[in-house]
mmCIF file of N, CA, C and O in Angstrom:
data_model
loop_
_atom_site.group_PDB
_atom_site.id
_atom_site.type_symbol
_atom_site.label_atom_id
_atom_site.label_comp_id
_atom_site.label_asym_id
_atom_site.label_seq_id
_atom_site.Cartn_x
_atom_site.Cartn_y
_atom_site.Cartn_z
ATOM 1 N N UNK A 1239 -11.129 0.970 21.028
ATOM 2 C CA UNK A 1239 -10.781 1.762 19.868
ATOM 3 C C UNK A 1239 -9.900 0.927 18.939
ATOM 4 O O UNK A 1239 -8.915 0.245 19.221
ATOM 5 N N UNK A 1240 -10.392 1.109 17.964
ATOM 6 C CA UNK A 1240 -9.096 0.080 16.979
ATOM 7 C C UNK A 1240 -8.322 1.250 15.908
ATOM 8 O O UNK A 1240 -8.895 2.291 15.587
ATOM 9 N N UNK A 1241 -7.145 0.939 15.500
ATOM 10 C CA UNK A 1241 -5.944 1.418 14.904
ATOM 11 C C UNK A 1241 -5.994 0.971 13.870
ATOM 12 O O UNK A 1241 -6.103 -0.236 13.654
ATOM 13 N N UNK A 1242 -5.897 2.179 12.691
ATOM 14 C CA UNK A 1242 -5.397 1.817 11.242
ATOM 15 C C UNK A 1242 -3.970 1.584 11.578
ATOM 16 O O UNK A 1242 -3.474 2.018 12.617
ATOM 17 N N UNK A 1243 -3.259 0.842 10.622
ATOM 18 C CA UNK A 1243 -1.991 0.418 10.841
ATOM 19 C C UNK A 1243 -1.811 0.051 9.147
ATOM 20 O O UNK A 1243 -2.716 -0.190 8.347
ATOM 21 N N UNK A 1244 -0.317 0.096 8.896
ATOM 22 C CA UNK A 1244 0.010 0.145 7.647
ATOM 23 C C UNK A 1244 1.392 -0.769 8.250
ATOM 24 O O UNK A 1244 1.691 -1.093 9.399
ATOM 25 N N UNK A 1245 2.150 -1.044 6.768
ATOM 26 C CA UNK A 1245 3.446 -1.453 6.249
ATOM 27 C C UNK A 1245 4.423 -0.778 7.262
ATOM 28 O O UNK A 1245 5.177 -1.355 8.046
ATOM 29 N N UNK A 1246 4.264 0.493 7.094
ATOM 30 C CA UNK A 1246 5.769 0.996 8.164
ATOM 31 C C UNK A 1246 5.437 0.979 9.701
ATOM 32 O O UNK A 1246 6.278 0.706 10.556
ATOM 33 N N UNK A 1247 4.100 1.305 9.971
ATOM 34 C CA UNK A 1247 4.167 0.879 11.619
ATOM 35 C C UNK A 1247 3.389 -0.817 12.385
ATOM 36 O O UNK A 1247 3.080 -1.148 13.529
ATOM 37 N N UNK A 1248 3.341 -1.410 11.226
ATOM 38 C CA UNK A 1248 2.451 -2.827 11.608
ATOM 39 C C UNK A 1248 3.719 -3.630 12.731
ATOM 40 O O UNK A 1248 3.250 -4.091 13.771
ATOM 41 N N UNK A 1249 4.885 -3.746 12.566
ATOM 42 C CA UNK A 1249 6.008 -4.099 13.805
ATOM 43 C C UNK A 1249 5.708 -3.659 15.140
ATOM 44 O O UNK A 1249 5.545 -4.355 16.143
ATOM 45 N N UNK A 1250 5.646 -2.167 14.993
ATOM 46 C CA UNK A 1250 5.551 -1.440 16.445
ATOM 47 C C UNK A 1250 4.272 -1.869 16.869
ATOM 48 O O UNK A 1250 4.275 -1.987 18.095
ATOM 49 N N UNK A 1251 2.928 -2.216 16.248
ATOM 50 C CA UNK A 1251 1.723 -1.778 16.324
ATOM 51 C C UNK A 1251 1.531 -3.195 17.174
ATOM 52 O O UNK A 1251 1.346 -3.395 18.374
ATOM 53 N N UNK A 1252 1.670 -4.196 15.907
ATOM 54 C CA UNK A 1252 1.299 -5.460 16.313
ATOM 55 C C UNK A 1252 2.418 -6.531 17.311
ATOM 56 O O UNK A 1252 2.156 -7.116 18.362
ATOM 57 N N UNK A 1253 3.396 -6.512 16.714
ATOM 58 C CA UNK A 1253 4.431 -7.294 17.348
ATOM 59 C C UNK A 1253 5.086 -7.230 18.499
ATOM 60 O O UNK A 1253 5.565 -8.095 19.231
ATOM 61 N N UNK A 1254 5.029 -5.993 18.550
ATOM 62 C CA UNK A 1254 6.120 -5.410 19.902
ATOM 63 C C UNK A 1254 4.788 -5.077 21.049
ATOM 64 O O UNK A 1254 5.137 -4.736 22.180
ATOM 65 N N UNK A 1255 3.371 -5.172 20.767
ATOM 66 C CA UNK A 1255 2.636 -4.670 21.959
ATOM 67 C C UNK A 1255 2.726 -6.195 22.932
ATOM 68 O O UNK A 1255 3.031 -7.372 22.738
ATOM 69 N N UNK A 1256 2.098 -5.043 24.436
ATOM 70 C CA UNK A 1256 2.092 -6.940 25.285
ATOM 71 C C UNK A 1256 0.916 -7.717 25.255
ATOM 72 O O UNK A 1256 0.752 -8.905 25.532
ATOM 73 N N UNK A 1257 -0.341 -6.345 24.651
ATOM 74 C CA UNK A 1257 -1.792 -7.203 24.374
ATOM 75 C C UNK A 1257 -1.646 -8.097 23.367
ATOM 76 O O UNK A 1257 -0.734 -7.914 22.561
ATOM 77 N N UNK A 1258 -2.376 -9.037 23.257
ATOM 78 C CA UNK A 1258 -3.075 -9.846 22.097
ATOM 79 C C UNK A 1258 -3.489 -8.909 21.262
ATOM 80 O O UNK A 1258 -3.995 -7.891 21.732
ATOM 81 N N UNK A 1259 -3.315 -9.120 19.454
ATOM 82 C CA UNK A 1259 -3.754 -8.242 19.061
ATOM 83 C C UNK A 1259 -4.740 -8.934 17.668
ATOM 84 O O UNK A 1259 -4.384 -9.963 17.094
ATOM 85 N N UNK A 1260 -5.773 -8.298 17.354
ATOM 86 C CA UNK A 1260 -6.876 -8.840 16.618
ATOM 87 C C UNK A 1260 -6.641 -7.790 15.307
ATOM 88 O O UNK A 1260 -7.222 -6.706 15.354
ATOM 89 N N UNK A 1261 -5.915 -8.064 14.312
ATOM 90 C CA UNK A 1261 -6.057 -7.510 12.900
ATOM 91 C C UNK A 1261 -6.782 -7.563 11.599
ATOM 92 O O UNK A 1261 -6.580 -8.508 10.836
ATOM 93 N N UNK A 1262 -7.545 -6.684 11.324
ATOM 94 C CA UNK A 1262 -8.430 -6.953 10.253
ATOM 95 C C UNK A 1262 -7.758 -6.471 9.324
ATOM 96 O O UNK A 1262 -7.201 -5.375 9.391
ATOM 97 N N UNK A 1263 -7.718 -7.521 7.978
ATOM 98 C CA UNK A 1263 -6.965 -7.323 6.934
ATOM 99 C C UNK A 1263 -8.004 -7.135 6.129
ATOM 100 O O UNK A 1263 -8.809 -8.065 6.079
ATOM 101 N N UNK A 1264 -8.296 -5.820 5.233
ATOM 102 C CA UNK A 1264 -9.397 -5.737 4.788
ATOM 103 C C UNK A 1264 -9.285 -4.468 3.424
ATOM 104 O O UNK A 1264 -8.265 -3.811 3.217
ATOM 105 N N UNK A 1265 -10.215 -4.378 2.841
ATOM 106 C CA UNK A 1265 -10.279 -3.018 1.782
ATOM 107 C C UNK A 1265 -11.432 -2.522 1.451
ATOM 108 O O UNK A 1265 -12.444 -3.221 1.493
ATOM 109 N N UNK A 1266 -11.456 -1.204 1.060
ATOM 110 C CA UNK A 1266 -12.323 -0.923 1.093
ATOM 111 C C UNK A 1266 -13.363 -1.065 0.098
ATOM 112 O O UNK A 1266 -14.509 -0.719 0.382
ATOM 113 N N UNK A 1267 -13.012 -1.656 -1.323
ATOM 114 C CA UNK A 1267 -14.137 -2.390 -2.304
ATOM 115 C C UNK A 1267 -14.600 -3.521 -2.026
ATOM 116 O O UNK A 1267 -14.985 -4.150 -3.012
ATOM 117 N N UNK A 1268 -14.766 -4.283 -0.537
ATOM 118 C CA UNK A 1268 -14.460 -5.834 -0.092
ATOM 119 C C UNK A 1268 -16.221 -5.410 0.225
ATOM 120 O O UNK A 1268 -16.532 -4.271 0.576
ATOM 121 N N UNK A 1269 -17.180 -6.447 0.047
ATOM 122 C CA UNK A 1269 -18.486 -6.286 0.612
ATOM 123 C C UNK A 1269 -17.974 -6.842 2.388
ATOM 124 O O UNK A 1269 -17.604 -6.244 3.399
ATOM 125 N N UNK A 1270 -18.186 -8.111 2.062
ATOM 126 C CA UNK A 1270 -17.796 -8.687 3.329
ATOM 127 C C UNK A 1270 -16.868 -7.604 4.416
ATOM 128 O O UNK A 1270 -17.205 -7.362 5.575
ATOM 129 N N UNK A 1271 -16.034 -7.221 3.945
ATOM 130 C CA UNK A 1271 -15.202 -6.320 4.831
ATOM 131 C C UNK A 1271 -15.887 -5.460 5.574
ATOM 132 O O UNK A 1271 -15.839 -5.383 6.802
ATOM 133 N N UNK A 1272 -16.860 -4.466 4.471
ATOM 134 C CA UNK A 1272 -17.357 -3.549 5.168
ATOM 135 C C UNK A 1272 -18.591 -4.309 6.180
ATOM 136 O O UNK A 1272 -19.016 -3.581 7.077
ATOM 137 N N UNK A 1273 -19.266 -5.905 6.079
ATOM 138 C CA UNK A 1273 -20.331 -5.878 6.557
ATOM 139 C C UNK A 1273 -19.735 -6.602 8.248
ATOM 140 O O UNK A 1273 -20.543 -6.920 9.121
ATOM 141 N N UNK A 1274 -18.115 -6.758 8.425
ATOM 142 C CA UNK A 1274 -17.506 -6.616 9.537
ATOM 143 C C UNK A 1274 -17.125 -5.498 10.259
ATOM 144 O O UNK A 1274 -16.640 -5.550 11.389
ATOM 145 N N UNK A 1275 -17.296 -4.668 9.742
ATOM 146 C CA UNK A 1275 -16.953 -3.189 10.528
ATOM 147 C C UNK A 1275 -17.972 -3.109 11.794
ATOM 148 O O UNK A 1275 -17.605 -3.313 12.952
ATOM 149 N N UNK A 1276 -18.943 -2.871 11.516
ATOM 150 C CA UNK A 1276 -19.363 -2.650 12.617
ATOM 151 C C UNK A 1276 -19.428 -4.095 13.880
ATOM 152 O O UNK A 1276 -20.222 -3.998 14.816
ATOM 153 N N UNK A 1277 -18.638 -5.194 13.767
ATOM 154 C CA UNK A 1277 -18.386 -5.896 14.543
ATOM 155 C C UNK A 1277 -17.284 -5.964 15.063
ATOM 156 O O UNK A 1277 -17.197 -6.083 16.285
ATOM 157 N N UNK A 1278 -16.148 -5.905 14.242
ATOM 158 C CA UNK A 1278 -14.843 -4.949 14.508
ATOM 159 C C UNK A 1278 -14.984 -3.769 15.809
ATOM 160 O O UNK A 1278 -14.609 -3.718 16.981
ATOM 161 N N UNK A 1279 -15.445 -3.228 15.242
ATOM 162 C CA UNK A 1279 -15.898 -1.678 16.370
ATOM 163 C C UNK A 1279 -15.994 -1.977 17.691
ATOM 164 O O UNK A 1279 -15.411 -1.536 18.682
ATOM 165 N N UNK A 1280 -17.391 -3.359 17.425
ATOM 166 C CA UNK A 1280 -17.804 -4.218 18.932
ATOM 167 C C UNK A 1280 -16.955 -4.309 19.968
ATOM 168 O O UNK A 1280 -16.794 -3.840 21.095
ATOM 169 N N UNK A 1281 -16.340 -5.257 19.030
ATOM 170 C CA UNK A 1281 -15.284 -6.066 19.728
ATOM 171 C C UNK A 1281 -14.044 -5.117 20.240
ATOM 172 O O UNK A 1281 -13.561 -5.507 21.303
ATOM 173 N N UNK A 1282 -13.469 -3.994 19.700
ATOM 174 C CA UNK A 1282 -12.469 -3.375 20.445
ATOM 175 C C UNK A 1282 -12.770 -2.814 21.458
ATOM 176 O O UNK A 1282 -11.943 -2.726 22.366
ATOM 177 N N UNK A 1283 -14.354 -2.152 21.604
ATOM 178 C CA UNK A 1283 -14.900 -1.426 22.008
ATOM 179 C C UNK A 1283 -15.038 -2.623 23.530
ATOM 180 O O UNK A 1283 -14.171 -2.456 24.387
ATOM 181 N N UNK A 1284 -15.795 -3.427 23.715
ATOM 182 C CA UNK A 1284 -15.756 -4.642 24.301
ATOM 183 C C UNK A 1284 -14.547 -5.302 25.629
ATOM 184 O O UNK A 1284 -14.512 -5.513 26.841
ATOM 185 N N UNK A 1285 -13.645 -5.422 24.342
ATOM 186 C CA UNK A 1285 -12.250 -5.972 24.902
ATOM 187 C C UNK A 1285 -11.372 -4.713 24.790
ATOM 188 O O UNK A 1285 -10.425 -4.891 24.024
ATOM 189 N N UNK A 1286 -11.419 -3.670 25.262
ATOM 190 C CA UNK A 1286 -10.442 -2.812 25.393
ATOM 191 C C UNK A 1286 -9.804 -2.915 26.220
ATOM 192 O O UNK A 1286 -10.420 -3.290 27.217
ATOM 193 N N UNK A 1287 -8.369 -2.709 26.427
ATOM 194 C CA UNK A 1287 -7.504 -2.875 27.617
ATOM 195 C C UNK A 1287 -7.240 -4.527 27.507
ATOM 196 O O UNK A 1287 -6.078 -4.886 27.698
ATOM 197 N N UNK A 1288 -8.146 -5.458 27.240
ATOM 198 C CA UNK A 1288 -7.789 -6.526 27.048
ATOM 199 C C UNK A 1288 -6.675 -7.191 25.428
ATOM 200 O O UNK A 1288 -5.676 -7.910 25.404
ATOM 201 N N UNK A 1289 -7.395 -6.585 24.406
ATOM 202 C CA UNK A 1289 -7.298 -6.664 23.409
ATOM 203 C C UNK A 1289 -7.335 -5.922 22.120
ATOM 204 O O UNK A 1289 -8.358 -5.524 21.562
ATOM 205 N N UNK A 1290 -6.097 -5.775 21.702
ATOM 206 C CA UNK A 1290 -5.593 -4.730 20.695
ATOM 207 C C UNK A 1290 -6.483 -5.131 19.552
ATOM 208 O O UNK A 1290 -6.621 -6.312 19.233
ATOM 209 N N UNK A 1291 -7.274 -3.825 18.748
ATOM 210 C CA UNK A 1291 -7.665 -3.855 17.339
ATOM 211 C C UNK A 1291 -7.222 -3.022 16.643
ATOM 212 O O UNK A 1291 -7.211 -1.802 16.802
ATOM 213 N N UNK A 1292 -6.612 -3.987 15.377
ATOM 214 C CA UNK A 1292 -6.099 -3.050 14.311
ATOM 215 C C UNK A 1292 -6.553 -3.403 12.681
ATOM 216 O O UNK A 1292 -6.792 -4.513 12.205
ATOM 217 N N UNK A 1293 -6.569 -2.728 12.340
ATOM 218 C CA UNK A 1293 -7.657 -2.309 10.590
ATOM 219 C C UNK A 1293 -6.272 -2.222 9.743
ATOM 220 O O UNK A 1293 -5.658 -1.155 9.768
ATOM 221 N N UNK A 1294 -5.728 -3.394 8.939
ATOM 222 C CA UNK A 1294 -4.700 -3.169 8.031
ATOM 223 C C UNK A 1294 -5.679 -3.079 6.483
ATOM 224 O O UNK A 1294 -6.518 -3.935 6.202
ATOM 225 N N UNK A 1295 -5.449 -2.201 5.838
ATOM 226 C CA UNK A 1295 -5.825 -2.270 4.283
ATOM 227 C C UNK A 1295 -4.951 -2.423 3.510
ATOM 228 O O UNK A 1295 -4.003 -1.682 3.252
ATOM 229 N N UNK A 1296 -5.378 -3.916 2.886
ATOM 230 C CA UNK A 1296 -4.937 -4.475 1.984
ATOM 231 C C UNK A 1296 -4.183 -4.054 0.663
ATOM 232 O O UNK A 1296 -3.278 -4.715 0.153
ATOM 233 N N UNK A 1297 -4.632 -2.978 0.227
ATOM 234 C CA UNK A 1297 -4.326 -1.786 -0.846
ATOM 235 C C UNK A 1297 -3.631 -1.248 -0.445
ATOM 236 O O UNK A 1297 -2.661 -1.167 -1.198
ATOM 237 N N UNK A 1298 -3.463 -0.508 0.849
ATOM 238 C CA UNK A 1298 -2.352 0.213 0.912
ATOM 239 C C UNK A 1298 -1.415 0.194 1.767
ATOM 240 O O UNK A 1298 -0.712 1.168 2.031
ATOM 241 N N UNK A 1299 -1.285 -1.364 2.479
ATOM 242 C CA UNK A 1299 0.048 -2.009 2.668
ATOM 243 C C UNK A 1299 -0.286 -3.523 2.391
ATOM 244 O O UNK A 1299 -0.769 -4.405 3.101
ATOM 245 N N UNK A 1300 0.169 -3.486 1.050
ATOM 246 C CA UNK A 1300 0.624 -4.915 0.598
ATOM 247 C C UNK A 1300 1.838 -5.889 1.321
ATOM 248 O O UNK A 1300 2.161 -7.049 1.067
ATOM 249 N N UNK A 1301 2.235 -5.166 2.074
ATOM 250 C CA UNK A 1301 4.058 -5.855 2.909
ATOM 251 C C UNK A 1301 3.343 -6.792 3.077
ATOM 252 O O UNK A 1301 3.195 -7.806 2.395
ATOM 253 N N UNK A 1302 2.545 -6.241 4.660
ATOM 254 C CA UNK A 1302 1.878 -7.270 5.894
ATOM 255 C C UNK A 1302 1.338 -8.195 5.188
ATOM 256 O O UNK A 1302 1.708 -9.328 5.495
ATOM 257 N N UNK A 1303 0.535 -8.111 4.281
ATOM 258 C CA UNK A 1303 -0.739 -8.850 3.869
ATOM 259 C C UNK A 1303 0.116 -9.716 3.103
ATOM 260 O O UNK A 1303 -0.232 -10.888 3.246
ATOM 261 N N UNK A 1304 1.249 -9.553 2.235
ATOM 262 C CA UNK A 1304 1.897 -10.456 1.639
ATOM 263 C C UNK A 1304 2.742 -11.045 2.523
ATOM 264 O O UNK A 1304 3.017 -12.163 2.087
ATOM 265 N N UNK A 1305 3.423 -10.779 3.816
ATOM 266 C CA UNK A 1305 4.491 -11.634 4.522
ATOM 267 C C UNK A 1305 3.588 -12.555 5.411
ATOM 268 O O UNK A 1305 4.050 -13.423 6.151
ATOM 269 N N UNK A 1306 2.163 -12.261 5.254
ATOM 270 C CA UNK A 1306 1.570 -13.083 6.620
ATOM 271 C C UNK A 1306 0.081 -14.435 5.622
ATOM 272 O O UNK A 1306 -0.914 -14.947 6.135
ATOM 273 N N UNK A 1307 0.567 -14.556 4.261
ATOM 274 C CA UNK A 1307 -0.052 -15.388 3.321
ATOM 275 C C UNK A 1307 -1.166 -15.035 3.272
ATOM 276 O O UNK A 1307 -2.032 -15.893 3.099
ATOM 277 N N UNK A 1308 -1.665 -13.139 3.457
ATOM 278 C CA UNK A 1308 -3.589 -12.974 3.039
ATOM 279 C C UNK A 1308 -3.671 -13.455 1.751
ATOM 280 O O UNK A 1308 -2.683 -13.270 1.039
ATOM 281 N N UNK A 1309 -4.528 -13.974 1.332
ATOM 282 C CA UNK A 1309 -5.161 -14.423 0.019
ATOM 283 C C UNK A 1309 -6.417 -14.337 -0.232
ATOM 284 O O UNK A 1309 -6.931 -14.399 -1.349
ATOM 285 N N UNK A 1310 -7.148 -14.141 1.154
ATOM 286 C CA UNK A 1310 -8.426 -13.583 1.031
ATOM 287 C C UNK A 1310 -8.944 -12.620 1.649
ATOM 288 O O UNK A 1310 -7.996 -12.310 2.371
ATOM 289 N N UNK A 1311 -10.100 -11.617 2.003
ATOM 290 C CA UNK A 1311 -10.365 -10.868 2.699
ATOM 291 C C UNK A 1311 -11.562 -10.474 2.839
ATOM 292 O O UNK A 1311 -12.147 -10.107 1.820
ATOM 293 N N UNK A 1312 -12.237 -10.437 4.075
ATOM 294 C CA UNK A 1312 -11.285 -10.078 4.985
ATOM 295 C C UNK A 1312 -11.448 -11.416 5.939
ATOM 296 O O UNK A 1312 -12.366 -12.199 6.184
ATOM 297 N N UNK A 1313 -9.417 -11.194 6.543
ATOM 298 C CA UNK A 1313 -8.749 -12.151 7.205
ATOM 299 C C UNK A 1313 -8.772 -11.235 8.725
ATOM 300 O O UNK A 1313 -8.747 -10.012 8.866
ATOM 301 N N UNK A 1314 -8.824 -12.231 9.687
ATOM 302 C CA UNK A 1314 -8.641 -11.933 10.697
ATOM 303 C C UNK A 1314 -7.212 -12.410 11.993
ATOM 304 O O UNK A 1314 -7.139 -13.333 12.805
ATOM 305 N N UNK A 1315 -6.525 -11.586 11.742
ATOM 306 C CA UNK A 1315 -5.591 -12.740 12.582
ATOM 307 C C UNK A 1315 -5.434 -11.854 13.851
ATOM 308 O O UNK A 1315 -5.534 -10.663 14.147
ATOM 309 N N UNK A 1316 -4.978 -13.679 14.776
ATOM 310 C CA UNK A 1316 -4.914 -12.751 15.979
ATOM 311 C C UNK A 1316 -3.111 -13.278 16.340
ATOM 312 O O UNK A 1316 -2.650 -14.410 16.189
ATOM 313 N N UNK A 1317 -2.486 -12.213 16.770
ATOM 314 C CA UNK A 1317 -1.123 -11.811 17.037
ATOM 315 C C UNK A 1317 -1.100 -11.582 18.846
ATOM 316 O O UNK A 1317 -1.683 -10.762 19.554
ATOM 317 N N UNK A 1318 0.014 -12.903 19.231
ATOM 318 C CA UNK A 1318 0.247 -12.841 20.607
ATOM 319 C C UNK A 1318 1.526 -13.034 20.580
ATOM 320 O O UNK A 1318 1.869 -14.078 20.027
ATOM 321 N N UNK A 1319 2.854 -11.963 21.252
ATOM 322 C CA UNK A 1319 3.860 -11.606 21.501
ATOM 323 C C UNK A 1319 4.712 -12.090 20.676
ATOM 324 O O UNK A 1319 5.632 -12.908 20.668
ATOM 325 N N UNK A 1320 3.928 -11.046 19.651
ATOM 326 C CA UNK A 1320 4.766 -10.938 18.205
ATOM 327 C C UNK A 1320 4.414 -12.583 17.395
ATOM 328 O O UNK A 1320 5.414 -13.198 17.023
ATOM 329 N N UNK A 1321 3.771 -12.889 17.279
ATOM 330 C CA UNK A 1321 3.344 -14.346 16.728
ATOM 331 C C UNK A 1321 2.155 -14.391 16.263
ATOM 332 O O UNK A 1321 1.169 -14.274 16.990
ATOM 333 N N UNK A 1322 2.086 -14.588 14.848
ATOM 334 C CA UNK A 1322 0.168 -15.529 14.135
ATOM 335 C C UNK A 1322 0.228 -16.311 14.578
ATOM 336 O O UNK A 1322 1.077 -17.200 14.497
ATOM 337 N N UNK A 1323 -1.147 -16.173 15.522
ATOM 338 C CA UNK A 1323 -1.510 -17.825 15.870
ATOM 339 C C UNK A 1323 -2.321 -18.094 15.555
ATOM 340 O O UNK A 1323 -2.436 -19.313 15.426
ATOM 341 N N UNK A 1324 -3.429 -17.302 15.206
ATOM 342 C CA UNK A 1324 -4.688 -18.047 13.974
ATOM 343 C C UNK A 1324 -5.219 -16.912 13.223
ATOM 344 O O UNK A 1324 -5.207 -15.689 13.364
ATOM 345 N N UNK A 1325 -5.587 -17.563 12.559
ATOM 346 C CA UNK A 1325 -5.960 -16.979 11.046
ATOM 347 C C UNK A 1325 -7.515 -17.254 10.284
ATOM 348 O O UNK A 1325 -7.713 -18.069 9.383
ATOM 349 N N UNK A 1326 -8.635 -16.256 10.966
ATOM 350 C CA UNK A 1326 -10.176 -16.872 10.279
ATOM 351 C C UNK A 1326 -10.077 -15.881 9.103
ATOM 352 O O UNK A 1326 -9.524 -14.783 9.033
ATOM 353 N N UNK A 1327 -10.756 -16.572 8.228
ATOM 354 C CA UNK A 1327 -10.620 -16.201 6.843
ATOM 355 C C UNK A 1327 -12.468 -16.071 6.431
ATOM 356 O O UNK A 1327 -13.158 -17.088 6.500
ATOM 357 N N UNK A 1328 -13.098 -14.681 6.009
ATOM 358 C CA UNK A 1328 -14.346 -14.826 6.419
ATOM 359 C C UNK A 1328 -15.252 -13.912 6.564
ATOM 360 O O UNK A 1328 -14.518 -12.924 6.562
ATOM 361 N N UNK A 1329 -16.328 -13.497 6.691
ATOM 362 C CA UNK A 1329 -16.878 -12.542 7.511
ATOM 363 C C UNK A 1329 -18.075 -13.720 8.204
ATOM 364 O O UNK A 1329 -18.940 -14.421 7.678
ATOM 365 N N UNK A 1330 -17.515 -13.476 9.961
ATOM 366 C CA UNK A 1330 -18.342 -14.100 10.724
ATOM 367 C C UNK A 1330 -19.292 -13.300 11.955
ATOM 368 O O UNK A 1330 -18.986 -12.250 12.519
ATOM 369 N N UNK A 1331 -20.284 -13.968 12.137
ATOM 370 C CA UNK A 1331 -21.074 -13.309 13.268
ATOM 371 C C UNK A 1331 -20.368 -12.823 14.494
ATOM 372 O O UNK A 1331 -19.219 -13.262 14.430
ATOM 373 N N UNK A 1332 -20.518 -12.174 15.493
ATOM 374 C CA UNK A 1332 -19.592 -11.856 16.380
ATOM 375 C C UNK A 1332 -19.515 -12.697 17.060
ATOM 376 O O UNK A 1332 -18.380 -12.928 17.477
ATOM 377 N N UNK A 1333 -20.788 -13.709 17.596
ATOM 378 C CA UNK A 1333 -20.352 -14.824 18.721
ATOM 379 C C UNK A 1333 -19.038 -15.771 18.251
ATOM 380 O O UNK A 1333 -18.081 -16.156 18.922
ATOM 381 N N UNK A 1334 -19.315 -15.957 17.064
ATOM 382 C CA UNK A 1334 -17.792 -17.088 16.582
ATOM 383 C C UNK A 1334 -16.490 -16.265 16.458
ATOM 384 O O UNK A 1334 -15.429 -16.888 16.436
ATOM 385 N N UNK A 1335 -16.479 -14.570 16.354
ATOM 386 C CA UNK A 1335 -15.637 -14.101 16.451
ATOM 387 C C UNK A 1335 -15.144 -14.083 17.596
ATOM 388 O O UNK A 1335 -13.962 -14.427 17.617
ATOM 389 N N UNK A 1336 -15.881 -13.639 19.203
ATOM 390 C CA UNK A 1336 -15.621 -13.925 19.743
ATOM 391 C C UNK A 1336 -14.988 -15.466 20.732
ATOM 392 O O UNK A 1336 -14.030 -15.492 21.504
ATOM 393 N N UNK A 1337 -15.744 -16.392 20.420
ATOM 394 C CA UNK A 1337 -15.207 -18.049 20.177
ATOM 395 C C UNK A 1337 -13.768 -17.552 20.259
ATOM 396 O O UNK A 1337 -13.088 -17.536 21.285
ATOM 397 N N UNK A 1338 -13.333 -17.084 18.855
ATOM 398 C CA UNK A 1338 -11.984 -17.929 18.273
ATOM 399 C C UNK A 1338 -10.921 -17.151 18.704
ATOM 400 O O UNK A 1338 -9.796 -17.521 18.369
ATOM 401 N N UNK A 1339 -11.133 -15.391 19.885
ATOM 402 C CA UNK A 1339 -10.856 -14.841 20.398
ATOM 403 C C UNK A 1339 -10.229 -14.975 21.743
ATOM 404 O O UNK A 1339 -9.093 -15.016 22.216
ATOM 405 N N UNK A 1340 -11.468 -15.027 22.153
ATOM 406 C CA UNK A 1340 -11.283 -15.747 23.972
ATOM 407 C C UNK A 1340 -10.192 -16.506 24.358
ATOM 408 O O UNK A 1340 -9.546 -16.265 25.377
ATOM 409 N N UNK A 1341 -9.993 -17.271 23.709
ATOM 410 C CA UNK A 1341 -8.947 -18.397 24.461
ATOM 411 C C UNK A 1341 -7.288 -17.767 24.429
ATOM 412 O O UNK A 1341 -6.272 -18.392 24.734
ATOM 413 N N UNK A 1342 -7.375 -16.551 24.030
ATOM 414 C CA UNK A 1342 -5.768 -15.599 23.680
ATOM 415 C C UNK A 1342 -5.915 -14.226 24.386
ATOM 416 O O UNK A 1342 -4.928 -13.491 24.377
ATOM 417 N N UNK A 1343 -7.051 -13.811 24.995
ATOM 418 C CA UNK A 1343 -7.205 -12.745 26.158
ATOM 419 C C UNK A 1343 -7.825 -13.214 27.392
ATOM 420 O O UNK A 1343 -8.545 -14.178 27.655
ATOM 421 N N UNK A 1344 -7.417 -12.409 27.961
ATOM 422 C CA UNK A 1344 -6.965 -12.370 29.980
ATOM 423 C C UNK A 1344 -8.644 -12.131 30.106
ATOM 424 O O UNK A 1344 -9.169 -12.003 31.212
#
């Protein structure tokens, strides 16, 4: 299952969990964005219990998206105990999503 998450709970959501967490920074006029959703879905659906998914929109929390350098979208970052450690910038097939995944879940 993946989590909308905004500006006031993206700390609790992302930082403070003990999973790895996979955030889609995204909006909803974005083509690309929407043609990741249903891979998004996959993947939480997939790695559940392994790996946190969360859906930040860009529009309506600018904080995150501005403290963590989005400039494009949709960005994917993945967050391990409280830390960006990478950042695909993109809309990619799921096997490379998964790729750039794997090596940060159990």
């Amino acid at each position: 299952m993946e989590h909308n998450i905004d500006d006031a709970n993206f700390e609790s959501e992302v930082l403070e969990g003990n999973l790895p967490v996979l955030v889609d920074f995204w909006a909803e006029w974005c083509g690309p964005c929407r043609t990741m959703t249903p891979v998004i879905k996959q993947i939480a659906k997939e790695y559940s219990g392994r790996l946190k998914v969360c859906k930040l929109n860009v529009d309506k929390a600018p904080g995150a998206a501005s403290r963590y350098d989005i400039m494009s979208i949709p960005t994917l970052a993945i967050f391990k105990e409280g830390k960006l450690i990478k950042k695909i910038v993109g809309a990619l097939p799921k096997t490379e999503l998964e790729s750039a995944i794997k090596p940060y879940i159990k």
